[in-house]
XYZ file of C-alpha atoms in Angstrom:
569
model
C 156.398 115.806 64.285
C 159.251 117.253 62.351
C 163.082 115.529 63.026
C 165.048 118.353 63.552
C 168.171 117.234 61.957
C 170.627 119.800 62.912
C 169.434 121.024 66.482
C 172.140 119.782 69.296
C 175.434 119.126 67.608
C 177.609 119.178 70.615
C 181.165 119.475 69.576
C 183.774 119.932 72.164
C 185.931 122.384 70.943
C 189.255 123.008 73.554
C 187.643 126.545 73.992
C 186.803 126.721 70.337
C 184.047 128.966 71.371
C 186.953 130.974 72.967
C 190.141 131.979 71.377
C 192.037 135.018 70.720
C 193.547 136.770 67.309
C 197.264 136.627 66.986
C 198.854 140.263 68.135
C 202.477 141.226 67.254
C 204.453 141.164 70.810
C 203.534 144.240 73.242
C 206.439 146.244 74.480
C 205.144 146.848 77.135
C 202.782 144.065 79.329
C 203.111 145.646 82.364
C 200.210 144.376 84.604
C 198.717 147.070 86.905
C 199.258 146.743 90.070
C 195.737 145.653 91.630
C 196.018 147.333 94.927
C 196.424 150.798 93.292
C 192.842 150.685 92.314
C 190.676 151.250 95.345
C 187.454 149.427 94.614
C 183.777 151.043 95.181
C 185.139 154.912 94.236
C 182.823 154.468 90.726
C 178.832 155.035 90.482
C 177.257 151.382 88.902
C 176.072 152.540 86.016
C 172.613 151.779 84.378
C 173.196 150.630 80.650
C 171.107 152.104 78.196
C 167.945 150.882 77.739
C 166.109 149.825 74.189
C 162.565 148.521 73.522
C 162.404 145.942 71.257
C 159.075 146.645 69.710
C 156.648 149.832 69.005
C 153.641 151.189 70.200
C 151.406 152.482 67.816
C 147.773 153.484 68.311
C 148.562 152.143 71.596
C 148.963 148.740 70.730
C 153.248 147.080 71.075
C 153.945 145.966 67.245
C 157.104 144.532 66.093
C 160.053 147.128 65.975
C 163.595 146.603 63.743
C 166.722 147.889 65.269
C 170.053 148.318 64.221
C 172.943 147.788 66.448
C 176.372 147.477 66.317
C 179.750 147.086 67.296
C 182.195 149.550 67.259
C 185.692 150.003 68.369
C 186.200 152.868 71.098
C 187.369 153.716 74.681
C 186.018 152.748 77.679
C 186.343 153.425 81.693
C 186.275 151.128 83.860
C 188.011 152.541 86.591
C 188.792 156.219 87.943
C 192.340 155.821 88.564
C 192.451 153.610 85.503
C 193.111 154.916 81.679
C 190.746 155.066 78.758
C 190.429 151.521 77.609
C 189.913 150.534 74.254
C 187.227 147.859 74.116
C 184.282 146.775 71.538
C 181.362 147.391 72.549
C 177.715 147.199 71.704
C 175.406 150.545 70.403
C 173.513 152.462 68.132
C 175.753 154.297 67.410
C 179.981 154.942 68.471
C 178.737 157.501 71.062
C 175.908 155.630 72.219
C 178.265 151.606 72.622
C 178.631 150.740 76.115
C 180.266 147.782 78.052
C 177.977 145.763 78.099
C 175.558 147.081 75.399
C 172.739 148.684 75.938
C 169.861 146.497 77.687
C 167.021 144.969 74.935
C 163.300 145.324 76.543
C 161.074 142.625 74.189
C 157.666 142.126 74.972
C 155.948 138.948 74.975
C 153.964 138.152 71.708
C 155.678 141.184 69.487
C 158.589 139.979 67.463
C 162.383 142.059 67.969
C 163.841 142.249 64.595
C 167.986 142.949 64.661
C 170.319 143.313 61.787
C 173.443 143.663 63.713
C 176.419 145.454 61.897
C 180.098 145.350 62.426
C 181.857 148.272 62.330
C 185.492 146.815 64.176
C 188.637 147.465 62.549
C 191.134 145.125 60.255
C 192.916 143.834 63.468
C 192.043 142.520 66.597
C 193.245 143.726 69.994
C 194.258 140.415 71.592
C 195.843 137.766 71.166
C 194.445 134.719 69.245
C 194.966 131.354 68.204
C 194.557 130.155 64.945
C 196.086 126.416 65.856
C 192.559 125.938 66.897
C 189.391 125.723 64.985
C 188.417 129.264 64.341
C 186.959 132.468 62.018
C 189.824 133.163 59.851
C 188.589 135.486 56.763
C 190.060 135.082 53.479
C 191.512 137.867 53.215
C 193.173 137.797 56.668
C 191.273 141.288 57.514
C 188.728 142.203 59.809
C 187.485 140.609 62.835
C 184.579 137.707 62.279
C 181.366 138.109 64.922
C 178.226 137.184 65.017
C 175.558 137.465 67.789
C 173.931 134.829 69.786
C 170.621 135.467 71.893
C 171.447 133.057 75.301
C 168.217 131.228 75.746
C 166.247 132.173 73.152
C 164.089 129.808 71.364
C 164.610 131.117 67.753
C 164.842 129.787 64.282
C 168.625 128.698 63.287
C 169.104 131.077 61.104
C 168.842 133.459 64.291
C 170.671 131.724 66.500
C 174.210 133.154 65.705
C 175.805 130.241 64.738
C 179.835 129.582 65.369
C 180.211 129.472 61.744
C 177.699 132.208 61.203
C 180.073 134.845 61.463
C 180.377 137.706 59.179
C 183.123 140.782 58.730
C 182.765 144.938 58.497
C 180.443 145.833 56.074
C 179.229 141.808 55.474
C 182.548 141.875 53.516
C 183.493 138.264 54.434
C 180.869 135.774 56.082
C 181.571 132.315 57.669
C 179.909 128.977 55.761
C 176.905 128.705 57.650
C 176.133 132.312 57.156
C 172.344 132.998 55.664
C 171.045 136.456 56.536
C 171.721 140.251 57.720
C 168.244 140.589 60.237
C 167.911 138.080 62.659
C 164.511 137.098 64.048
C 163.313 136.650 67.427
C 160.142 136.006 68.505
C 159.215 136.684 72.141
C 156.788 133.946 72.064
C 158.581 131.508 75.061
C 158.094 132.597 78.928
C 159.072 135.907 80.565
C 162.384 135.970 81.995
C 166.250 136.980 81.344
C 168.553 136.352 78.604
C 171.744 137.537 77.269
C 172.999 138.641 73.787
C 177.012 137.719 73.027
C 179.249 137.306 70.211
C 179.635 133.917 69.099
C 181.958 133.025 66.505
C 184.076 130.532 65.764
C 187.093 130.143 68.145
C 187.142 134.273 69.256
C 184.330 134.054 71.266
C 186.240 134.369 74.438
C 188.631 137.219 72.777
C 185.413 138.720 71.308
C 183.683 138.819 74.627
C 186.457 140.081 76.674
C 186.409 143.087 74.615
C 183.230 143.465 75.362
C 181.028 142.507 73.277
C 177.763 141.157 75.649
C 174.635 142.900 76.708
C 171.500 141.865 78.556
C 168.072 141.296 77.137
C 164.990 140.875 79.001
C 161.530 139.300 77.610
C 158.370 140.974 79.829
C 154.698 139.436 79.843
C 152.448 142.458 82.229
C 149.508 140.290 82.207
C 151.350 137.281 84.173
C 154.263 139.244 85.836
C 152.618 142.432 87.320
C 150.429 140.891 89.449
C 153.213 139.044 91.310
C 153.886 142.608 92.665
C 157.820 142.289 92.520
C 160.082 145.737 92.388
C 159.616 147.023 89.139
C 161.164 150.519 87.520
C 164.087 151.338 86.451
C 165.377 151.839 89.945
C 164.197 149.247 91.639
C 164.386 146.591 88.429
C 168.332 146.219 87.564
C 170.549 143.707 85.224
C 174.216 143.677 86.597
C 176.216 142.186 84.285
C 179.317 140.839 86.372
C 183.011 139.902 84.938
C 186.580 139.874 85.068
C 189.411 141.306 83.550
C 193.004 142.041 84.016
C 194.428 145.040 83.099
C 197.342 146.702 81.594
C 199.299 149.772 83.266
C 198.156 151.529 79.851
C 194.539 150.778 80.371
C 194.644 147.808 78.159
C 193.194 144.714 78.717
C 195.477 142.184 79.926
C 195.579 138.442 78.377
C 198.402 136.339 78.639
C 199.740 135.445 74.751
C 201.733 132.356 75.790
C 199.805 129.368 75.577
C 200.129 126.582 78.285
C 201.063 124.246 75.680
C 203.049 126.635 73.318
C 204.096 124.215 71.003
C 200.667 122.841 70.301
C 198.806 125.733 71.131
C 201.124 129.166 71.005
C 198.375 131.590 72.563
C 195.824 129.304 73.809
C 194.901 128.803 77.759
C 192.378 126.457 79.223
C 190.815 129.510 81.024
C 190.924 133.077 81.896
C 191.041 134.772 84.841
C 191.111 138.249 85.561
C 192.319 140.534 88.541
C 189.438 142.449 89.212
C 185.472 141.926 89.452
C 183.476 144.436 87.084
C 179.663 145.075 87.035
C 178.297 146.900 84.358
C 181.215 148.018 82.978
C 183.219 149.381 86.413
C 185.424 147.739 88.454
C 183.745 147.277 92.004
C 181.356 150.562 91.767
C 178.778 151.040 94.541
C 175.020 151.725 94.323
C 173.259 153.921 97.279
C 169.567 151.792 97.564
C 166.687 152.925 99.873
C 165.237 150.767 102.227
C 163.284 148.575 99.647
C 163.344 145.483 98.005
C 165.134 145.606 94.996
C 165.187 143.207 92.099
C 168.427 142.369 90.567
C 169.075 139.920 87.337
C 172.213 139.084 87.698
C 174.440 137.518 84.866
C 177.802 136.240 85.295
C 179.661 137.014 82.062
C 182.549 135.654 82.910
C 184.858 133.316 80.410
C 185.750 130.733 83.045
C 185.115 132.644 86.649
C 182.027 130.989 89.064
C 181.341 133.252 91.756
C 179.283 132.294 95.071
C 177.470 135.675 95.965
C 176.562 136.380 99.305
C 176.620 140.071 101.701
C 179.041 140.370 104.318
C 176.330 141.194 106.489
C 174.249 138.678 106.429
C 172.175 139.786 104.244
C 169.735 136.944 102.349
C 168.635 136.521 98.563
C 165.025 135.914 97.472
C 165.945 133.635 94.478
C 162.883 134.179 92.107
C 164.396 132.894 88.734
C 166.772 131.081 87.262
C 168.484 131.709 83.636
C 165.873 132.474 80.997
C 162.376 131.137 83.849
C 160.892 131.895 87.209
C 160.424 129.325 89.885
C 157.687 128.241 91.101
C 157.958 129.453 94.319
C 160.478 132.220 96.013
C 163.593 130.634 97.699
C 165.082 132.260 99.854
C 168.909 131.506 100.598
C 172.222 133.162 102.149
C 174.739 132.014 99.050
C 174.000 131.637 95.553
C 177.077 130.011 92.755
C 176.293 130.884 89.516
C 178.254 129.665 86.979
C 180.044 131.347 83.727
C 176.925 132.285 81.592
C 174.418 131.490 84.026
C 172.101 133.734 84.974
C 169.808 134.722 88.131
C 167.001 136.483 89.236
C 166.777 138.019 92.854
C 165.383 140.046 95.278
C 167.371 142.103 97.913
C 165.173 143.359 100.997
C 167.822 146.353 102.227
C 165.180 147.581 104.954
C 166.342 143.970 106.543
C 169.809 145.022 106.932
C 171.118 146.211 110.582
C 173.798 147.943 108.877
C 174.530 151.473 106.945
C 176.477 149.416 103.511
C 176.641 145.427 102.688
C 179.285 144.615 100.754
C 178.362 141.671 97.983
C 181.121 139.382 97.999
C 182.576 136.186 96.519
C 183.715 133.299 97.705
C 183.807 131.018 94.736
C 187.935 129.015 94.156
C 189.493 129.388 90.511
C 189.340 127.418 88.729
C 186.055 125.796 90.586
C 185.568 124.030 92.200
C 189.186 122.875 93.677
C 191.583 125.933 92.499
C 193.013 128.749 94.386
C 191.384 130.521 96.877
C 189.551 134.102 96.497
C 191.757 137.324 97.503
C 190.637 140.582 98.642
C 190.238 141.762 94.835
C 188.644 139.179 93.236
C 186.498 137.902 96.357
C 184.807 140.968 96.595
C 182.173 142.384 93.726
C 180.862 145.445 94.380
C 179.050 147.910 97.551
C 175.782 148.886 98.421
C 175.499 152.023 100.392
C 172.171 152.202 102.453
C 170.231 154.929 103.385
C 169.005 154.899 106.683
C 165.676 156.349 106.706
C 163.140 153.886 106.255
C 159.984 153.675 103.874
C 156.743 152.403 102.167
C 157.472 149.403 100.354
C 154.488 148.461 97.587
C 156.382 145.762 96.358
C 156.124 142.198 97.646
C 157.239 138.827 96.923
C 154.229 136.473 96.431
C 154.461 132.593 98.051
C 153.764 131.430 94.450
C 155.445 132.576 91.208
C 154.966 130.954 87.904
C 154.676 127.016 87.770
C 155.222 125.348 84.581
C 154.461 121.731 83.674
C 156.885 119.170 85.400
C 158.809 117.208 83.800
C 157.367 114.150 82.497
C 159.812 111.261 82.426
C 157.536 108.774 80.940
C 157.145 110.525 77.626
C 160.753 110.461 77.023
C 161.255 109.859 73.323
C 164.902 109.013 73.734
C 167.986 108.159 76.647
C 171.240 110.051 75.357
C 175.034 109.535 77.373
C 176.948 112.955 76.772
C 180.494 112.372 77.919
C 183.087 115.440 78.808
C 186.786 114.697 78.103
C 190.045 116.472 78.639
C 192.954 115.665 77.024
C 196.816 116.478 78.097
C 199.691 116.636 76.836
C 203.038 114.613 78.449
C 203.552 118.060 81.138
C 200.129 117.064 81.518
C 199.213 120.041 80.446
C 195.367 120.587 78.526
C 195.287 120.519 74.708
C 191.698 120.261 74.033
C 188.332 118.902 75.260
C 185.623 116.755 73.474
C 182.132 116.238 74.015
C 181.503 112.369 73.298
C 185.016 112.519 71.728
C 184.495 113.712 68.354
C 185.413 117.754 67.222
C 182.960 119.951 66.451
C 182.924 119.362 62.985
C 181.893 115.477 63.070
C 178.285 114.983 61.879
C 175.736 115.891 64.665
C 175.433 112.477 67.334
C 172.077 114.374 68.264
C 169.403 114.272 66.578
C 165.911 114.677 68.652
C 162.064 115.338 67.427
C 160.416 119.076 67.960
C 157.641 118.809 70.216
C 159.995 115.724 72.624
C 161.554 115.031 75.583
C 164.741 113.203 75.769
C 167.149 112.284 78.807
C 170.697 113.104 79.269
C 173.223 111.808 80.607
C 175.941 114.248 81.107
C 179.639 112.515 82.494
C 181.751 115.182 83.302
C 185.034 113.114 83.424
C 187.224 116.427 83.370
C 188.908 117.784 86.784
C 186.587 120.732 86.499
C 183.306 122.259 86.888
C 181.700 123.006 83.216
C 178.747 124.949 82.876
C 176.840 122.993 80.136
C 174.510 125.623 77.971
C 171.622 123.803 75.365
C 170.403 125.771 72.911
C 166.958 126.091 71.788
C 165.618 123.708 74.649
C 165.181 124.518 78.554
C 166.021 121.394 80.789
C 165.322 120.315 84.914
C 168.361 118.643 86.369
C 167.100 115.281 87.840
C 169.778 114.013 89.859
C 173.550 114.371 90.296
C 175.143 111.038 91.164
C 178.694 110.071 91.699
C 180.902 108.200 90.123
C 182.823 105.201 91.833
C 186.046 103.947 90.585
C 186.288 106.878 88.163
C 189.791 106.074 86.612
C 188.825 102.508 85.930
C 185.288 103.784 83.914
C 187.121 106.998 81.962
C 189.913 104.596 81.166
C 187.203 102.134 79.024
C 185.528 105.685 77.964
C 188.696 106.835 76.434
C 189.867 103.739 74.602
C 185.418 102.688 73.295
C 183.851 105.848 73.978
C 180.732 103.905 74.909
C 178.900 104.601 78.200
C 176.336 101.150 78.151
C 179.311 99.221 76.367
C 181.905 100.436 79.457
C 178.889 99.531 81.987
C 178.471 102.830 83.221
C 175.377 101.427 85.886
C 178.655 99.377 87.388
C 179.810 103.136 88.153
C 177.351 105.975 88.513
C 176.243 104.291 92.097
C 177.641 106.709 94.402
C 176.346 109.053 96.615
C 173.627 110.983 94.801
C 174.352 115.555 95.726
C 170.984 117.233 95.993
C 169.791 119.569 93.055
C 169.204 122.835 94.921
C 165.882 123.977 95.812
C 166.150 127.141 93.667
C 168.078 125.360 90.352
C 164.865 122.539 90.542
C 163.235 124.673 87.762
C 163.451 124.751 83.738
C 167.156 125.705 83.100
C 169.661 126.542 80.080
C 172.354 126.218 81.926
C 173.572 124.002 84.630
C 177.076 123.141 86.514
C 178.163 119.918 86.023
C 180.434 118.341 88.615
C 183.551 116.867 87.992
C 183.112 112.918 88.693
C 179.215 112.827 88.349
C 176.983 111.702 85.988
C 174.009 114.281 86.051
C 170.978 113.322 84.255
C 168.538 116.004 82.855
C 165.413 116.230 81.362
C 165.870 118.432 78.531
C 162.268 119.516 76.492
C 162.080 120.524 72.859
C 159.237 122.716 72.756
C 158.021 125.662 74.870
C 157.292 124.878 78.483
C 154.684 127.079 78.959
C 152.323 126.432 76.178
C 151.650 123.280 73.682
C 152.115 125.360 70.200
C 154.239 124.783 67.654
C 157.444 126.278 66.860
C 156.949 129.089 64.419
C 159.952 128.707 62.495
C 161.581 125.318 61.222
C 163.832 124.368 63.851
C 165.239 121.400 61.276
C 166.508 124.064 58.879
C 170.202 125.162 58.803
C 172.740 125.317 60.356
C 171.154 123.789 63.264
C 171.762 124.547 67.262
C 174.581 123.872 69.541
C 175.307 122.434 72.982
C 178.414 123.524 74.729
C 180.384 123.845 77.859
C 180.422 128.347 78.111
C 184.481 127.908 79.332
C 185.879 125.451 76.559
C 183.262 122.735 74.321
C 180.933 123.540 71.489
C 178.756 120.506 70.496
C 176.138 120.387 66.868
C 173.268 118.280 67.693
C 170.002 118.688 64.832
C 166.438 118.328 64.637
């Protein structure tokens, strides 16, 4: 067994995974005024599609692609100007918001060199009071990509300090090569691809920069007989965003502690819902089942999905797995990042359109209450004859080994802080209460299991992403006397020292049925200790990593609003 020694450094970085570049003042920062843009006038559109490998002689080999990100305008509304965005393509023409959709196939590697094509300056605001990718020069803006539950070597992993300018001009200190390597050898399921770098990934992503890729296995999917095709198989990629009266894209350049922090904010929160790049379009659907893999983009939105009439989700998957049986529910949350995978039976609806809504408060789970813009997502327009229906949805999907709690190689305490300043105001959040750049606390063994222990002593919901290793949430128990326990936290940082079995004795919230499988990403509740299982190794097979997972730079765990965390194998 190798130690991986830089796998899981878990640094909390107050949104150090999401800042913003500083931009002279705007003249003009005229919001638009939301109610002049009547939602569900625009078409969804279907992003481009690219197959990550070959077929030659008809057998799938390994492909190489180039992709990049360029600098151009973008629609996201009818009634709305040309909005200049960055966006992922193969070419200028070809970038979309999101990027185009990656098809991999199981057992063929996906080989991308992606290239940076985005100009000197950035168009928001950023933050360099904060930890973040500042070239030399002071030109260009630093990205680099990171494949969202992929199990891939470091080097492929987009690392925060990974980052590289146009043209490779400037790259970060951690950054090692121009082609990154993935290799479609973990289970089938859905994934995401999104810049990463160093304190402008929320800037870089706001812009655009995010696309969806899917890893297929026919010999263990198609005989579960779910919709397939690109009509009745779709991603929707689901944000939010605030916009200019120019088209622009709105962020607020005052920080909420602006003399700590002059442009950073705790979270952001646009005005209206997009998916796939247009704000609240509409899709016309038969009388079918349809699948839909549904990512929530988002930098610090959760939305709860559901259909105004009534209509019910087959939840099939979760992030980057499939359950192991269909669920079927009315409401689904899905937190920033997370990802799921349903199916929507329209021949079950007694109505001509179902309108998927949100009811999901902002900041979750105790902020303000949804409005007509932002608690509604986008329409589906049904036709009324009816039809044959191959499809199905099987009793049994894919089961994967459960996890084994007696193998455990280690018991780990992962503590979530907030700190304020005298308005009581945020100023930055820890993991374990060390910054990002503290020597990894994490260190587990390829081919383990270890347990966390994840106290979310914070005021919010954070959606807590591991990379490299899929995890099952085991419980999700309350804490008692909360003050008294994050008052010892904050002054020993010790969980077992601070007596934390004294505390976490409350009432225990059931995991739901459909998050019981192998996650990346999970919600942790304010005022709860939630303990995971969290595996090293792929779940559906006992081989070996193909690549040294102990090599540089190592592998993150981070809250996807505000923390990033090192831990190493």
């Amino acid at each position: 067994m190798m130690v991986m020694e830089k796998i899981l450094l878990f640094h909390l970085l107050s949104l150090a995974l999401l800042g913003a570049v500083v931009e002279a003042t705007r003249s003009d920062d005229r919001l638009i005024k939301i109610s002049q843009l009547k939602m569900f006038v625009d078409e969804l559109p279907d992003m481009p599609k690219i197959l990550g490998f070959d077929v030659v002689n008809g057998v799938p080999v390994s492909k190489s692609l180039q992709i990049g990100m360029f600098s151009k305008k973008w629609k996201f509304h009818r009634d709305l100007p040309p909005t200049r965005v960055f966006a992922y393509g193969t070419s200028n023409n070809t970038a979309t918001v999101p990027g185009p959709t990656i098809e991999a196939l199981y057992g063929v590697d996906t080989y991308v060199t992606w290239r940076n094509y985005l100009p000197s300056k950035h168009i928001l605001p950023w933050d360099p009071t904060i930890p973040t990718a500042i070239p030399a020069t002071k030109k260009g803006v630093p990205t680099v990509v990171h494949l969202h539950g992929g199990i891939d070597e470091p080097q492929s992993d987009g690392n925060a300090n990974s980052w590289f300018t146009r043209g490779f001009r400037e790259r970060g200190p951690t950054w090692t090569q121009k082609k990154y390597h993935y290799y479609n050898i973990q289970q089938p399921g859905n994934m995401w691809y999104h810049d990463h770098a160093m304190g402008l990934t929320r800037v870089n992503l706001l812009v655009g920069l995010i696309g969806a890729y899917i890893i297929r296995h026919p010999d263990i999917e198609s005989p579960l007989g779910l919709p397939h095709g690109k009509e009745f198989d779709r991603p929707l990629v689901v944000f939010d965003r605030s916009f200019r009266t120019d088209g622009s894209i709105y962020m607020n350049r005052t920080g909420n502690n602006p003399s700590i922090h002059p442009q950073w904010q705790p979270e952001y929160f646009g005005d209206a819902i997009i998916v796939n790049g247009k704000a609240w379009p509409r899709l016309t659907v038969r009388r079918r089942k349809y699948r839909f893999r549904i990512i929530n983009a988002s930098n610090a939105r959760f939305f709860e999905f559901f259909f105004t009439n009534g209509l019910r989700f087959i939840h099939v998957g979760s992030d980057s797995s499939y359950n192991k049986r269909p669920v079927m529910i009315k409401k689904i949350l899905l937190a920033p990042s997370e990802i799921v995978d349903v199916i929507v039976d329209f021949s079950e609806s007694k109505s001509d359109s179902a309108i998927l809504a949100n009811g999901a408060a902002y900041p979750y789970p105790s902020g303000d209450p949804v409005n007509k813009f932002n608690g509604n997502v986008m329409k589906f327009i049904i036709k009324r004859q009816r039809e044959v229906d191959t499809s199905r949805v099987p009793k049994r999907l894919i089961k994967y080994p459960s996890p084994d709690l007696s193998n455990a190689a280690a018991t780990r305490y992962i503590a979530m802080y907030e700190y304020t300043s005298p308005t009581d105001e945020p100023t930055h959040l820890f993991l374990n209460g060390k910054p990002y750049e503290a020597p990894a606390t994490e260190t587990p063994k390829e081919g383990t299991s270890e347990i966390w222990n994840v106290i979310n002593l914070t005021a919010d919901n954070h959606p807590l992403h591991i990379h490299l290793g899929l995890f099952v949430v085991l419980e999700q128990r309350k804490l008692v006397d909360v003050e008294k326990f994050k008052e010892c936290m904050l002054k020993i940082n010790n969980a077992v020292k601070c007596q934390i079995s004294k505390y976490a004795r409350g009432n225990i919230t059931a995991v739901p049925a459909h998050e019981q499988g192998w996650k990346n990403v999970f919600k942790m509740t304010p005022g709860y200790v939630t303990k995971i299982l969290v595996r090293f190794a792929y779940i559906h097979s006992n081989a070996s990593y193909p690549f040294d997972a102990s090599a540089e730079p190592g592998y993150v765990y981070h809250c996807h609003v505000s923390i990033l965390f090192r831990f190493s194998i």
